[in-house]
């Protein structure tokens, strides 16, 4: 898998090309779902040649994952900056709300298993880092992170389908209370 160069060092034309390809992929996923989209269709929609596509990405999965890498970096920055358990959550919710249709397409029924797995792995890494900081036992860390991340994904999907049922702050409070219950059941430290 090719490693994307840092955004700051990439010239405007490269960023523009990558963004056109990503936007085309997103539009096609929303229209037809992940499995029905081909590289050729992405190139046609972006009005970019296939050879140019392959200069930047090995396949459509790598193109999509470049967007996940950007999201992960932003959420990891929030997690570290706020230094509070699950401090990335407000930014994640804002991203999901701002891109609701896309978010549902990416982790809902329209997406492929690869996309769902990658998104869940992104969340597991963030949650795992926070749980380690809370002192969750190393032998349980991965299991607890997966459990909590899975619940978070489901909460986000339900919330996006019915955003008026809870506002974003209430959703975060509910998540934190349920997570505190999980951690308390393990005899672990609880988020503040």
N, C-alpha and C. Protein backbone atom coordinates (compact mmCIF):
# COMPACT_ATOMS: atom_id res chain seq x y z
N UNK A 1 0.84 -1.18 0.00
CA UNK A 1 0.00 0.00 0.00
C UNK A 1 0.88 1.24 0.00
N UNK A 2 0.59 2.15 -0.89
CA UNK A 2 1.36 3.39 -0.96
C UNK A 2 1.03 4.26 0.24
N UNK A 3 2.01 4.96 0.74
CA UNK A 3 1.81 5.90 1.84
C UNK A 3 1.56 7.27 1.25
N UNK A 4 0.47 7.91 1.67
CA UNK A 4 0.15 9.24 1.18
C UNK A 4 1.14 10.24 1.75
N UNK A 5 1.65 11.15 0.93
CA UNK A 5 2.55 12.17 1.45
C UNK A 5 1.79 13.13 2.35
N UNK A 6 2.48 13.76 3.29
CA UNK A 6 1.80 14.73 4.16
C UNK A 6 1.15 15.83 3.33
N UNK A 7 -0.04 16.25 3.74
CA UNK A 7 -0.82 17.24 2.99
C UNK A 7 -0.05 18.53 2.78
N UNK A 8 0.70 18.98 3.78
CA UNK A 8 1.41 20.26 3.68
C UNK A 8 2.44 20.26 2.56
N UNK A 9 3.02 19.10 2.28
CA UNK A 9 4.07 19.07 1.27
C UNK A 9 3.55 18.73 -0.13
N UNK A 10 2.27 18.48 -0.25
CA UNK A 10 1.70 18.12 -1.54
C UNK A 10 1.23 19.39 -2.25
N UNK A 11 1.60 19.54 -3.51
CA UNK A 11 1.20 20.76 -4.21
C UNK A 11 -0.30 20.77 -4.51
N UNK A 12 -0.81 21.92 -4.89
CA UNK A 12 -2.25 22.11 -5.09
C UNK A 12 -2.84 21.17 -6.12
N UNK A 13 -2.12 20.93 -7.20
CA UNK A 13 -2.65 20.06 -8.24
C UNK A 13 -2.86 18.65 -7.72
N UNK A 14 -1.92 18.16 -6.95
CA UNK A 14 -2.03 16.81 -6.39
C UNK A 14 -3.22 16.76 -5.42
N UNK A 15 -3.32 17.77 -4.54
CA UNK A 15 -4.46 17.80 -3.60
C UNK A 15 -5.78 17.87 -4.35
N UNK A 16 -5.82 18.70 -5.38
CA UNK A 16 -7.05 18.84 -6.17
C UNK A 16 -7.42 17.50 -6.83
N UNK A 17 -6.46 16.83 -7.41
CA UNK A 17 -6.71 15.54 -8.05
C UNK A 17 -7.22 14.52 -7.03
N UNK A 18 -6.54 14.44 -5.90
CA UNK A 18 -6.95 13.50 -4.85
C UNK A 18 -8.36 13.81 -4.36
N UNK A 19 -8.65 15.09 -4.17
CA UNK A 19 -9.98 15.48 -3.71
C UNK A 19 -11.05 15.17 -4.75
N UNK A 20 -10.75 15.40 -6.03
CA UNK A 20 -11.71 15.08 -7.08
C UNK A 20 -12.01 13.58 -7.09
N UNK A 21 -10.97 12.79 -6.95
CA UNK A 21 -11.16 11.34 -6.93
C UNK A 21 -11.96 10.91 -5.70
N UNK A 22 -11.63 11.47 -4.55
CA UNK A 22 -12.35 11.12 -3.32
C UNK A 22 -13.82 11.55 -3.42
N UNK A 23 -14.06 12.75 -3.92
CA UNK A 23 -15.45 13.23 -4.07
C UNK A 23 -16.24 12.34 -5.03
N UNK A 24 -15.60 11.92 -6.11
CA UNK A 24 -16.27 11.05 -7.08
C UNK A 24 -16.60 9.71 -6.44
N UNK A 25 -15.66 9.16 -5.69
CA UNK A 25 -15.90 7.88 -5.02
C UNK A 25 -17.06 8.00 -4.04
N UNK A 26 -17.06 9.04 -3.25
CA UNK A 26 -18.13 9.25 -2.26
C UNK A 26 -19.49 9.36 -2.96
N UNK A 27 -19.56 10.14 -4.01
CA UNK A 27 -20.82 10.30 -4.74
C UNK A 27 -21.31 8.96 -5.28
N UNK A 28 -20.41 8.18 -5.81
CA UNK A 28 -20.80 6.87 -6.36
C UNK A 28 -21.21 5.90 -5.27
N UNK A 29 -20.55 5.93 -4.13
CA UNK A 29 -20.94 5.07 -3.01
C UNK A 29 -22.35 5.43 -2.56
N UNK A 30 -22.63 6.71 -2.47
CA UNK A 30 -23.96 7.15 -2.06
C UNK A 30 -25.03 6.72 -3.05
N UNK A 31 -24.67 6.71 -4.32
CA UNK A 31 -25.64 6.33 -5.36
C UNK A 31 -25.87 4.83 -5.42
N UNK A 32 -24.76 4.04 -5.34
CA UNK A 32 -24.88 2.62 -5.64
C UNK A 32 -24.33 1.67 -4.59
N UNK A 33 -23.61 2.20 -3.63
CA UNK A 33 -22.99 1.31 -2.66
C UNK A 33 -21.56 0.97 -3.07
N UNK A 34 -20.76 0.61 -2.10
CA UNK A 34 -19.33 0.35 -2.27
C UNK A 34 -19.03 -0.72 -3.31
N UNK A 35 -19.68 -1.86 -3.19
CA UNK A 35 -19.35 -3.00 -4.05
C UNK A 35 -19.64 -2.76 -5.52
N UNK A 36 -20.57 -1.87 -5.83
CA UNK A 36 -20.96 -1.63 -7.22
C UNK A 36 -20.08 -0.60 -7.93
N UNK A 37 -19.13 0.00 -7.23
CA UNK A 37 -18.31 1.08 -7.79
C UNK A 37 -16.97 0.53 -8.28
N UNK A 38 -16.58 0.93 -9.48
CA UNK A 38 -15.28 0.51 -10.04
C UNK A 38 -14.35 1.72 -10.14
N UNK A 39 -13.07 1.43 -10.27
CA UNK A 39 -12.08 2.50 -10.45
C UNK A 39 -12.39 3.28 -11.73
N UNK A 40 -12.77 2.59 -12.78
CA UNK A 40 -13.09 3.27 -14.04
C UNK A 40 -14.21 4.28 -13.84
N UNK A 41 -15.25 3.90 -13.09
CA UNK A 41 -16.36 4.82 -12.85
C UNK A 41 -15.93 6.02 -12.02
N UNK A 42 -15.05 5.78 -11.06
CA UNK A 42 -14.53 6.89 -10.25
C UNK A 42 -13.77 7.86 -11.15
N UNK A 43 -12.93 7.33 -12.01
CA UNK A 43 -12.15 8.17 -12.92
C UNK A 43 -13.05 8.94 -13.88
N UNK A 44 -14.05 8.26 -14.41
CA UNK A 44 -14.99 8.93 -15.31
C UNK A 44 -15.71 10.06 -14.60
N UNK A 45 -16.18 9.80 -13.39
CA UNK A 45 -16.91 10.83 -12.63
C UNK A 45 -16.01 12.01 -12.29
N UNK A 46 -14.75 11.73 -11.96
CA UNK A 46 -13.81 12.79 -11.59
C UNK A 46 -13.20 13.47 -12.80
N UNK A 47 -13.42 12.88 -13.98
CA UNK A 47 -12.83 13.36 -15.22
C UNK A 47 -11.30 13.35 -15.13
N UNK A 48 -10.80 12.23 -14.65
CA UNK A 48 -9.36 12.01 -14.47
C UNK A 48 -9.01 10.66 -15.08
N UNK A 49 -7.91 10.59 -15.78
CA UNK A 49 -7.50 9.35 -16.42
C UNK A 49 -7.12 8.28 -15.41
N UNK A 50 -7.29 7.03 -15.84
CA UNK A 50 -6.96 5.90 -14.95
C UNK A 50 -5.48 5.87 -14.59
N UNK A 51 -4.63 6.25 -15.54
CA UNK A 51 -3.20 6.25 -15.23
C UNK A 51 -2.89 7.26 -14.13
N UNK A 52 -3.59 8.39 -14.15
CA UNK A 52 -3.41 9.39 -13.08
C UNK A 52 -3.92 8.83 -11.76
N UNK A 53 -5.05 8.14 -11.80
CA UNK A 53 -5.57 7.50 -10.59
C UNK A 53 -4.49 6.63 -9.96
N UNK A 54 -3.87 5.78 -10.79
CA UNK A 54 -2.89 4.81 -10.26
C UNK A 54 -1.56 5.44 -9.85
N UNK A 55 -1.33 6.66 -10.24
CA UNK A 55 -0.17 7.40 -9.73
C UNK A 55 -0.39 7.71 -8.25
N UNK A 56 -1.65 7.95 -7.89
CA UNK A 56 -1.99 8.37 -6.53
C UNK A 56 -2.44 7.22 -5.62
N UNK A 57 -3.15 6.25 -6.18
CA UNK A 57 -3.75 5.18 -5.37
C UNK A 57 -3.62 3.84 -6.08
N UNK A 58 -3.48 2.78 -5.28
CA UNK A 58 -3.37 1.44 -5.85
C UNK A 58 -4.73 0.90 -6.27
N UNK A 59 -5.78 1.29 -5.56
CA UNK A 59 -7.12 0.80 -5.84
C UNK A 59 -8.14 1.69 -5.14
N UNK A 60 -9.42 1.37 -5.28
CA UNK A 60 -10.45 2.22 -4.69
C UNK A 60 -10.42 2.15 -3.17
N UNK A 61 -10.00 1.03 -2.61
CA UNK A 61 -9.90 0.92 -1.16
C UNK A 61 -8.86 1.90 -0.61
N UNK A 62 -7.73 1.98 -1.26
CA UNK A 62 -6.70 2.92 -0.81
C UNK A 62 -7.18 4.37 -0.92
N UNK A 63 -7.93 4.67 -1.97
CA UNK A 63 -8.51 6.00 -2.12
C UNK A 63 -9.43 6.31 -0.94
N UNK A 64 -10.30 5.39 -0.62
CA UNK A 64 -11.21 5.59 0.50
C UNK A 64 -10.46 5.71 1.82
N UNK A 65 -9.48 4.86 2.01
CA UNK A 65 -8.73 4.86 3.27
C UNK A 65 -7.94 6.15 3.46
N UNK A 66 -7.60 6.82 2.38
CA UNK A 66 -6.91 8.10 2.52
C UNK A 66 -7.80 9.10 3.27
N UNK A 67 -9.09 9.01 3.05
CA UNK A 67 -10.04 9.85 3.79
C UNK A 67 -10.12 9.42 5.25
N UNK A 68 -10.08 8.13 5.51
CA UNK A 68 -10.09 7.63 6.89
C UNK A 68 -8.84 8.07 7.63
N UNK A 69 -7.72 8.08 6.93
CA UNK A 69 -6.46 8.52 7.56
C UNK A 69 -6.58 9.98 8.01
N UNK A 70 -7.18 10.81 7.17
CA UNK A 70 -7.38 12.21 7.53
C UNK A 70 -8.29 12.34 8.75
N UNK A 71 -9.38 11.57 8.75
CA UNK A 71 -10.31 11.60 9.87
C UNK A 71 -9.63 11.11 11.15
N UNK A 72 -8.90 10.01 11.03
CA UNK A 72 -8.21 9.47 12.22
C UNK A 72 -7.22 10.49 12.79
N UNK A 73 -6.47 11.14 11.92
CA UNK A 73 -5.49 12.13 12.38
C UNK A 73 -6.19 13.27 13.12
N UNK A 74 -7.30 13.74 12.59
CA UNK A 74 -8.04 14.83 13.23
C UNK A 74 -8.60 14.40 14.59
N UNK A 75 -9.16 13.20 14.64
CA UNK A 75 -9.72 12.72 15.90
C UNK A 75 -8.64 12.40 16.92
N UNK A 76 -7.53 11.88 16.46
CA UNK A 76 -6.40 11.61 17.38
C UNK A 76 -5.87 12.92 17.95
N UNK A 77 -5.82 13.95 17.13
CA UNK A 77 -5.39 15.26 17.61
C UNK A 77 -6.34 15.75 18.71
N UNK A 78 -7.63 15.61 18.49
CA UNK A 78 -8.62 16.00 19.50
C UNK A 78 -8.44 15.18 20.77
N UNK A 79 -8.24 13.89 20.61
CA UNK A 79 -8.08 13.00 21.76
C UNK A 79 -6.89 13.43 22.62
N UNK A 80 -5.79 13.72 21.97
CA UNK A 80 -4.58 14.12 22.70
C UNK A 80 -4.68 15.53 23.27
N UNK A 81 -5.26 16.43 22.51
CA UNK A 81 -5.36 17.83 22.93
C UNK A 81 -6.26 17.97 24.15
N UNK A 82 -7.40 17.30 24.12
CA UNK A 82 -8.36 17.45 25.21
C UNK A 82 -7.97 16.63 26.44
N UNK A 83 -7.18 15.60 26.24
CA UNK A 83 -6.67 14.77 27.34
C UNK A 83 -7.77 14.35 28.31
N UNK A 84 -8.96 14.13 27.80
CA UNK A 84 -10.08 13.64 28.60
C UNK A 84 -10.56 12.34 27.95
N UNK A 85 -11.03 11.41 28.74
CA UNK A 85 -11.52 10.17 28.14
C UNK A 85 -12.57 10.46 27.07
N UNK A 86 -12.38 9.89 25.92
CA UNK A 86 -13.29 10.00 24.79
C UNK A 86 -13.48 11.46 24.35
N UNK A 87 -12.44 12.25 24.47
CA UNK A 87 -12.46 13.65 24.07
C UNK A 87 -12.63 13.84 22.58
N UNK A 88 -12.42 12.79 21.81
CA UNK A 88 -12.59 12.86 20.36
C UNK A 88 -14.06 12.80 19.95
N UNK A 89 -14.92 12.38 20.88
CA UNK A 89 -16.31 12.12 20.55
C UNK A 89 -17.07 13.33 20.01
N UNK A 90 -16.95 14.52 20.59
CA UNK A 90 -17.67 15.67 20.00
C UNK A 90 -17.28 15.92 18.54
N UNK A 91 -16.01 15.80 18.22
CA UNK A 91 -15.58 16.00 16.83
C UNK A 91 -16.11 14.90 15.92
N UNK A 92 -16.12 13.67 16.41
CA UNK A 92 -16.65 12.57 15.62
C UNK A 92 -18.14 12.78 15.35
N UNK A 93 -18.87 13.18 16.37
CA UNK A 93 -20.30 13.41 16.21
C UNK A 93 -20.55 14.56 15.25
N UNK A 94 -19.78 15.61 15.37
CA UNK A 94 -19.93 16.75 14.46
C UNK A 94 -19.64 16.32 13.02
N UNK A 95 -18.61 15.51 12.84
CA UNK A 95 -18.27 15.01 11.50
C UNK A 95 -19.43 14.14 10.97
N UNK A 96 -19.94 13.25 11.82
CA UNK A 96 -21.03 12.37 11.40
C UNK A 96 -22.27 13.18 11.05
N UNK A 97 -22.58 14.19 11.87
CA UNK A 97 -23.76 15.03 11.61
C UNK A 97 -23.58 15.83 10.33
N UNK A 98 -22.40 16.38 10.13
CA UNK A 98 -22.13 17.19 8.95
C UNK A 98 -22.11 16.39 7.66
N UNK A 99 -21.85 15.10 7.79
CA UNK A 99 -21.78 14.21 6.63
C UNK A 99 -22.68 13.00 6.85
N UNK A 100 -23.87 13.24 7.38
CA UNK A 100 -24.76 12.16 7.79
C UNK A 100 -25.03 11.12 6.74
N UNK A 101 -25.41 11.56 5.56
CA UNK A 101 -25.73 10.61 4.48
C UNK A 101 -24.50 9.80 4.10
N UNK A 102 -23.37 10.48 3.99
CA UNK A 102 -22.12 9.79 3.68
C UNK A 102 -21.73 8.84 4.80
N UNK A 103 -21.84 9.31 6.03
CA UNK A 103 -21.46 8.49 7.18
C UNK A 103 -22.28 7.21 7.21
N UNK A 104 -23.60 7.31 7.00
CA UNK A 104 -24.44 6.12 6.97
C UNK A 104 -24.04 5.20 5.81
N UNK A 105 -23.70 5.80 4.67
CA UNK A 105 -23.29 4.98 3.53
C UNK A 105 -21.98 4.26 3.82
N UNK A 106 -21.10 4.91 4.55
CA UNK A 106 -19.79 4.33 4.82
C UNK A 106 -19.86 3.19 5.84
N UNK A 107 -20.69 3.33 6.86
CA UNK A 107 -20.70 2.29 7.89
C UNK A 107 -22.04 1.56 7.96
N UNK A 108 -22.95 1.91 7.08
CA UNK A 108 -24.26 1.27 7.07
C UNK A 108 -24.35 0.17 6.03
N UNK A 109 -25.56 -0.10 5.59
CA UNK A 109 -25.83 -1.21 4.69
C UNK A 109 -25.23 -1.04 3.29
N UNK A 110 -25.02 0.22 2.85
CA UNK A 110 -24.49 0.45 1.50
C UNK A 110 -23.00 0.15 1.39
N UNK A 111 -22.32 0.09 2.51
CA UNK A 111 -20.87 -0.06 2.45
C UNK A 111 -20.48 -1.52 2.37
N UNK A 112 -19.25 -1.74 2.02
CA UNK A 112 -18.70 -3.09 2.02
C UNK A 112 -18.12 -3.40 3.38
N UNK A 113 -17.85 -4.67 3.60
CA UNK A 113 -17.28 -5.09 4.88
C UNK A 113 -15.92 -4.46 5.13
N UNK A 114 -15.17 -4.24 4.08
CA UNK A 114 -13.85 -3.63 4.22
C UNK A 114 -13.96 -2.24 4.83
N UNK A 115 -14.91 -1.45 4.36
CA UNK A 115 -15.09 -0.10 4.87
C UNK A 115 -15.51 -0.14 6.33
N UNK A 116 -16.50 -0.97 6.62
CA UNK A 116 -16.98 -1.07 7.99
C UNK A 116 -15.84 -1.48 8.93
N UNK A 117 -15.08 -2.47 8.51
CA UNK A 117 -13.97 -2.96 9.34
C UNK A 117 -12.95 -1.86 9.58
N UNK A 118 -12.60 -1.11 8.54
CA UNK A 118 -11.61 -0.04 8.68
C UNK A 118 -12.11 1.07 9.60
N UNK A 119 -13.38 1.43 9.47
CA UNK A 119 -13.92 2.47 10.35
C UNK A 119 -13.92 1.99 11.79
N UNK A 120 -14.35 0.77 12.01
CA UNK A 120 -14.36 0.23 13.37
C UNK A 120 -12.94 0.16 13.94
N UNK A 121 -11.97 -0.21 13.11
CA UNK A 121 -10.58 -0.24 13.57
C UNK A 121 -10.10 1.16 13.96
N UNK A 122 -10.51 2.16 13.21
CA UNK A 122 -10.16 3.54 13.54
C UNK A 122 -10.69 3.88 14.93
N UNK A 123 -11.95 3.55 15.20
CA UNK A 123 -12.53 3.83 16.51
C UNK A 123 -11.86 3.00 17.61
N UNK A 124 -11.58 1.74 17.32
CA UNK A 124 -10.94 0.89 18.32
C UNK A 124 -9.61 1.49 18.76
N UNK A 125 -8.83 1.99 17.82
CA UNK A 125 -7.53 2.60 18.17
C UNK A 125 -7.71 3.80 19.09
N UNK A 126 -8.68 4.66 18.77
CA UNK A 126 -8.92 5.83 19.60
C UNK A 126 -9.40 5.44 21.00
N UNK A 127 -10.36 4.52 21.06
CA UNK A 127 -10.91 4.09 22.35
C UNK A 127 -9.84 3.35 23.15
N UNK A 128 -9.08 2.51 22.48
CA UNK A 128 -8.03 1.75 23.16
C UNK A 128 -7.01 2.68 23.81
N UNK A 129 -6.64 3.73 23.12
CA UNK A 129 -5.68 4.69 23.68
C UNK A 129 -6.25 5.36 24.93
N UNK A 130 -7.53 5.72 24.87
CA UNK A 130 -8.14 6.33 26.05
C UNK A 130 -8.26 5.33 27.20
N UNK A 131 -8.63 4.11 26.90
CA UNK A 131 -8.76 3.09 27.95
C UNK A 131 -7.42 2.78 28.61
N UNK A 132 -6.37 2.77 27.81
CA UNK A 132 -5.03 2.55 28.38
C UNK A 132 -4.70 3.65 29.37
N UNK A 133 -5.07 4.88 29.02
CA UNK A 133 -4.85 6.01 29.92
C UNK A 133 -5.68 5.93 31.19
N UNK A 134 -6.79 5.20 31.13
CA UNK A 134 -7.64 5.02 32.31
C UNK A 134 -7.19 3.83 33.17
N UNK A 135 -6.20 3.11 32.69
CA UNK A 135 -5.67 1.99 33.47
C UNK A 135 -6.36 0.67 33.24
N UNK A 136 -7.04 0.51 32.12
CA UNK A 136 -7.66 -0.78 31.82
C UNK A 136 -6.54 -1.81 31.65
N UNK A 137 -6.72 -2.95 32.28
CA UNK A 137 -5.73 -4.03 32.26
C UNK A 137 -5.37 -4.41 30.82
N UNK A 138 -4.10 -4.56 30.55
CA UNK A 138 -3.61 -4.81 29.19
C UNK A 138 -4.23 -6.04 28.55
N UNK A 139 -4.46 -7.10 29.33
CA UNK A 139 -5.03 -8.32 28.77
C UNK A 139 -6.48 -8.15 28.35
N UNK A 140 -7.15 -7.14 28.89
CA UNK A 140 -8.55 -6.87 28.56
C UNK A 140 -8.73 -5.72 27.57
N UNK A 141 -7.68 -4.97 27.37
CA UNK A 141 -7.78 -3.70 26.64
C UNK A 141 -8.44 -3.84 25.28
N UNK A 142 -7.96 -4.74 24.45
CA UNK A 142 -8.49 -4.89 23.08
C UNK A 142 -9.96 -5.30 23.10
N UNK A 143 -10.31 -6.19 24.03
CA UNK A 143 -11.68 -6.67 24.12
C UNK A 143 -12.63 -5.55 24.54
N UNK A 144 -12.24 -4.83 25.56
CA UNK A 144 -13.08 -3.74 26.06
C UNK A 144 -13.20 -2.64 25.01
N UNK A 145 -12.11 -2.32 24.33
CA UNK A 145 -12.13 -1.30 23.28
C UNK A 145 -13.07 -1.69 22.15
N UNK A 146 -13.06 -2.95 21.77
CA UNK A 146 -13.96 -3.41 20.70
C UNK A 146 -15.42 -3.34 21.15
N UNK A 147 -15.67 -3.73 22.37
CA UNK A 147 -17.03 -3.70 22.90
C UNK A 147 -17.56 -2.27 22.92
N UNK A 148 -16.79 -1.37 23.46
CA UNK A 148 -17.21 0.03 23.56
C UNK A 148 -17.32 0.66 22.17
N UNK A 149 -16.38 0.39 21.29
CA UNK A 149 -16.42 0.95 19.93
C UNK A 149 -17.63 0.44 19.16
N UNK A 150 -17.94 -0.83 19.31
CA UNK A 150 -19.12 -1.38 18.64
C UNK A 150 -20.39 -0.70 19.09
N UNK A 151 -20.50 -0.47 20.39
CA UNK A 151 -21.65 0.25 20.91
C UNK A 151 -21.72 1.67 20.38
N UNK A 152 -20.57 2.32 20.30
CA UNK A 152 -20.51 3.69 19.79
C UNK A 152 -20.98 3.76 18.34
N UNK A 153 -20.54 2.82 17.51
CA UNK A 153 -20.96 2.80 16.11
C UNK A 153 -22.48 2.65 16.02
N UNK A 154 -23.03 1.73 16.79
CA UNK A 154 -24.47 1.52 16.75
C UNK A 154 -25.23 2.75 17.23
N UNK A 155 -24.73 3.38 18.29
CA UNK A 155 -25.37 4.60 18.78
C UNK A 155 -25.36 5.69 17.71
N UNK A 156 -24.23 5.84 17.03
CA UNK A 156 -24.13 6.86 15.98
C UNK A 156 -25.11 6.59 14.84
N UNK A 157 -25.22 5.33 14.44
CA UNK A 157 -26.14 5.00 13.34
C UNK A 157 -27.59 5.29 13.72
N UNK A 158 -27.98 4.91 14.92
CA UNK A 158 -29.35 5.17 15.36
C UNK A 158 -29.58 6.68 15.47
N UNK A 159 -28.61 7.38 16.03
CA UNK A 159 -28.73 8.82 16.19
C UNK A 159 -28.84 9.54 14.85
N UNK A 160 -28.07 9.10 13.87
CA UNK A 160 -28.14 9.73 12.56
C UNK A 160 -29.49 9.48 11.88
N UNK A 161 -30.09 8.35 12.17
CA UNK A 161 -31.43 8.07 11.62
C UNK A 161 -32.50 8.92 12.30
N UNK A 162 -32.27 9.24 13.58
CA UNK A 162 -33.24 10.03 14.35
C UNK A 162 -32.52 11.09 15.18
N UNK A 163 -31.90 12.08 14.54
CA UNK A 163 -31.10 13.06 15.29
C UNK A 163 -31.91 13.90 16.26
N UNK A 164 -33.20 14.01 16.05
CA UNK A 164 -34.01 14.83 16.95
C UNK A 164 -34.29 14.11 18.26
N UNK A 165 -34.03 12.81 18.33
CA UNK A 165 -34.31 12.06 19.55
C UNK A 165 -33.39 12.47 20.70
N UNK A 166 -32.17 12.88 20.40
CA UNK A 166 -31.19 13.37 21.38
C UNK A 166 -30.36 14.44 20.71
N UNK A 167 -29.98 15.45 21.48
CA UNK A 167 -29.01 16.37 20.88
C UNK A 167 -27.61 15.78 21.10
N UNK A 168 -26.62 16.35 20.46
CA UNK A 168 -25.27 15.79 20.48
C UNK A 168 -24.72 15.67 21.91
N UNK A 169 -24.98 16.67 22.74
CA UNK A 169 -24.48 16.62 24.13
C UNK A 169 -25.13 15.50 24.92
N UNK A 170 -26.42 15.29 24.70
CA UNK A 170 -27.11 14.18 25.39
C UNK A 170 -26.57 12.83 24.93
N UNK A 171 -26.27 12.73 23.64
CA UNK A 171 -25.71 11.49 23.10
C UNK A 171 -24.36 11.20 23.77
N UNK A 172 -23.54 12.21 23.89
CA UNK A 172 -22.23 12.04 24.52
C UNK A 172 -22.39 11.64 25.98
N UNK A 173 -23.29 12.30 26.70
CA UNK A 173 -23.52 11.96 28.11
C UNK A 173 -24.00 10.52 28.26
N UNK A 174 -24.91 10.11 27.40
CA UNK A 174 -25.41 8.73 27.44
C UNK A 174 -24.28 7.74 27.19
N UNK A 175 -23.47 8.01 26.17
CA UNK A 175 -22.33 7.15 25.88
C UNK A 175 -21.39 7.08 27.09
N UNK A 176 -21.09 8.21 27.69
CA UNK A 176 -20.18 8.23 28.84
C UNK A 176 -20.75 7.47 30.02
N UNK A 177 -22.06 7.60 30.29
CA UNK A 177 -22.68 6.86 31.40
C UNK A 177 -22.62 5.36 31.15
N UNK A 178 -22.94 4.96 29.93
CA UNK A 178 -22.91 3.52 29.62
C UNK A 178 -21.49 2.98 29.68
N UNK A 179 -20.54 3.76 29.20
CA UNK A 179 -19.14 3.34 29.24
C UNK A 179 -18.64 3.25 30.68
N UNK A 180 -19.04 4.19 31.51
CA UNK A 180 -18.66 4.15 32.92
C UNK A 180 -19.21 2.87 33.56
N UNK A 181 -20.42 2.48 33.16
CA UNK A 181 -20.99 1.24 33.68
C UNK A 181 -20.19 0.02 33.26
N UNK A 182 -19.76 0.01 32.01
CA UNK A 182 -18.94 -1.11 31.51
C UNK A 182 -17.63 -1.17 32.29
N UNK A 183 -16.98 -0.05 32.41
CA UNK A 183 -15.69 -0.03 33.10
C UNK A 183 -15.85 -0.34 34.58
N UNK A 184 -16.93 0.16 35.18
CA UNK A 184 -17.19 -0.14 36.58
C UNK A 184 -17.43 -1.63 36.80
N UNK A 185 -18.08 -2.27 35.83
CA UNK A 185 -18.32 -3.71 35.91
C UNK A 185 -17.04 -4.52 35.84
N UNK A 186 -16.02 -3.93 35.27
CA UNK A 186 -14.72 -4.61 35.18
C UNK A 186 -13.84 -4.29 36.40
N UNK A 187 -14.31 -3.34 37.21
CA UNK A 187 -13.50 -2.91 38.33
C UNK A 187 -12.38 -1.97 37.89
N UNK A 188 -12.59 -1.31 36.71
CA UNK A 188 -11.58 -0.41 36.15
C UNK A 188 -11.93 1.03 36.48
N UNK A 189 -10.99 1.90 36.20
CA UNK A 189 -11.21 3.34 36.37
C UNK A 189 -12.34 3.79 35.46
N UNK A 190 -13.08 4.78 35.89
CA UNK A 190 -14.21 5.30 35.09
C UNK A 190 -13.85 6.65 34.51
N UNK A 191 -14.40 6.95 33.32
CA UNK A 191 -14.18 8.29 32.76
C UNK A 191 -14.83 9.35 33.62
N UNK A 192 -14.22 10.52 33.67
CA UNK A 192 -14.78 11.61 34.48
C UNK A 192 -15.98 12.22 33.81
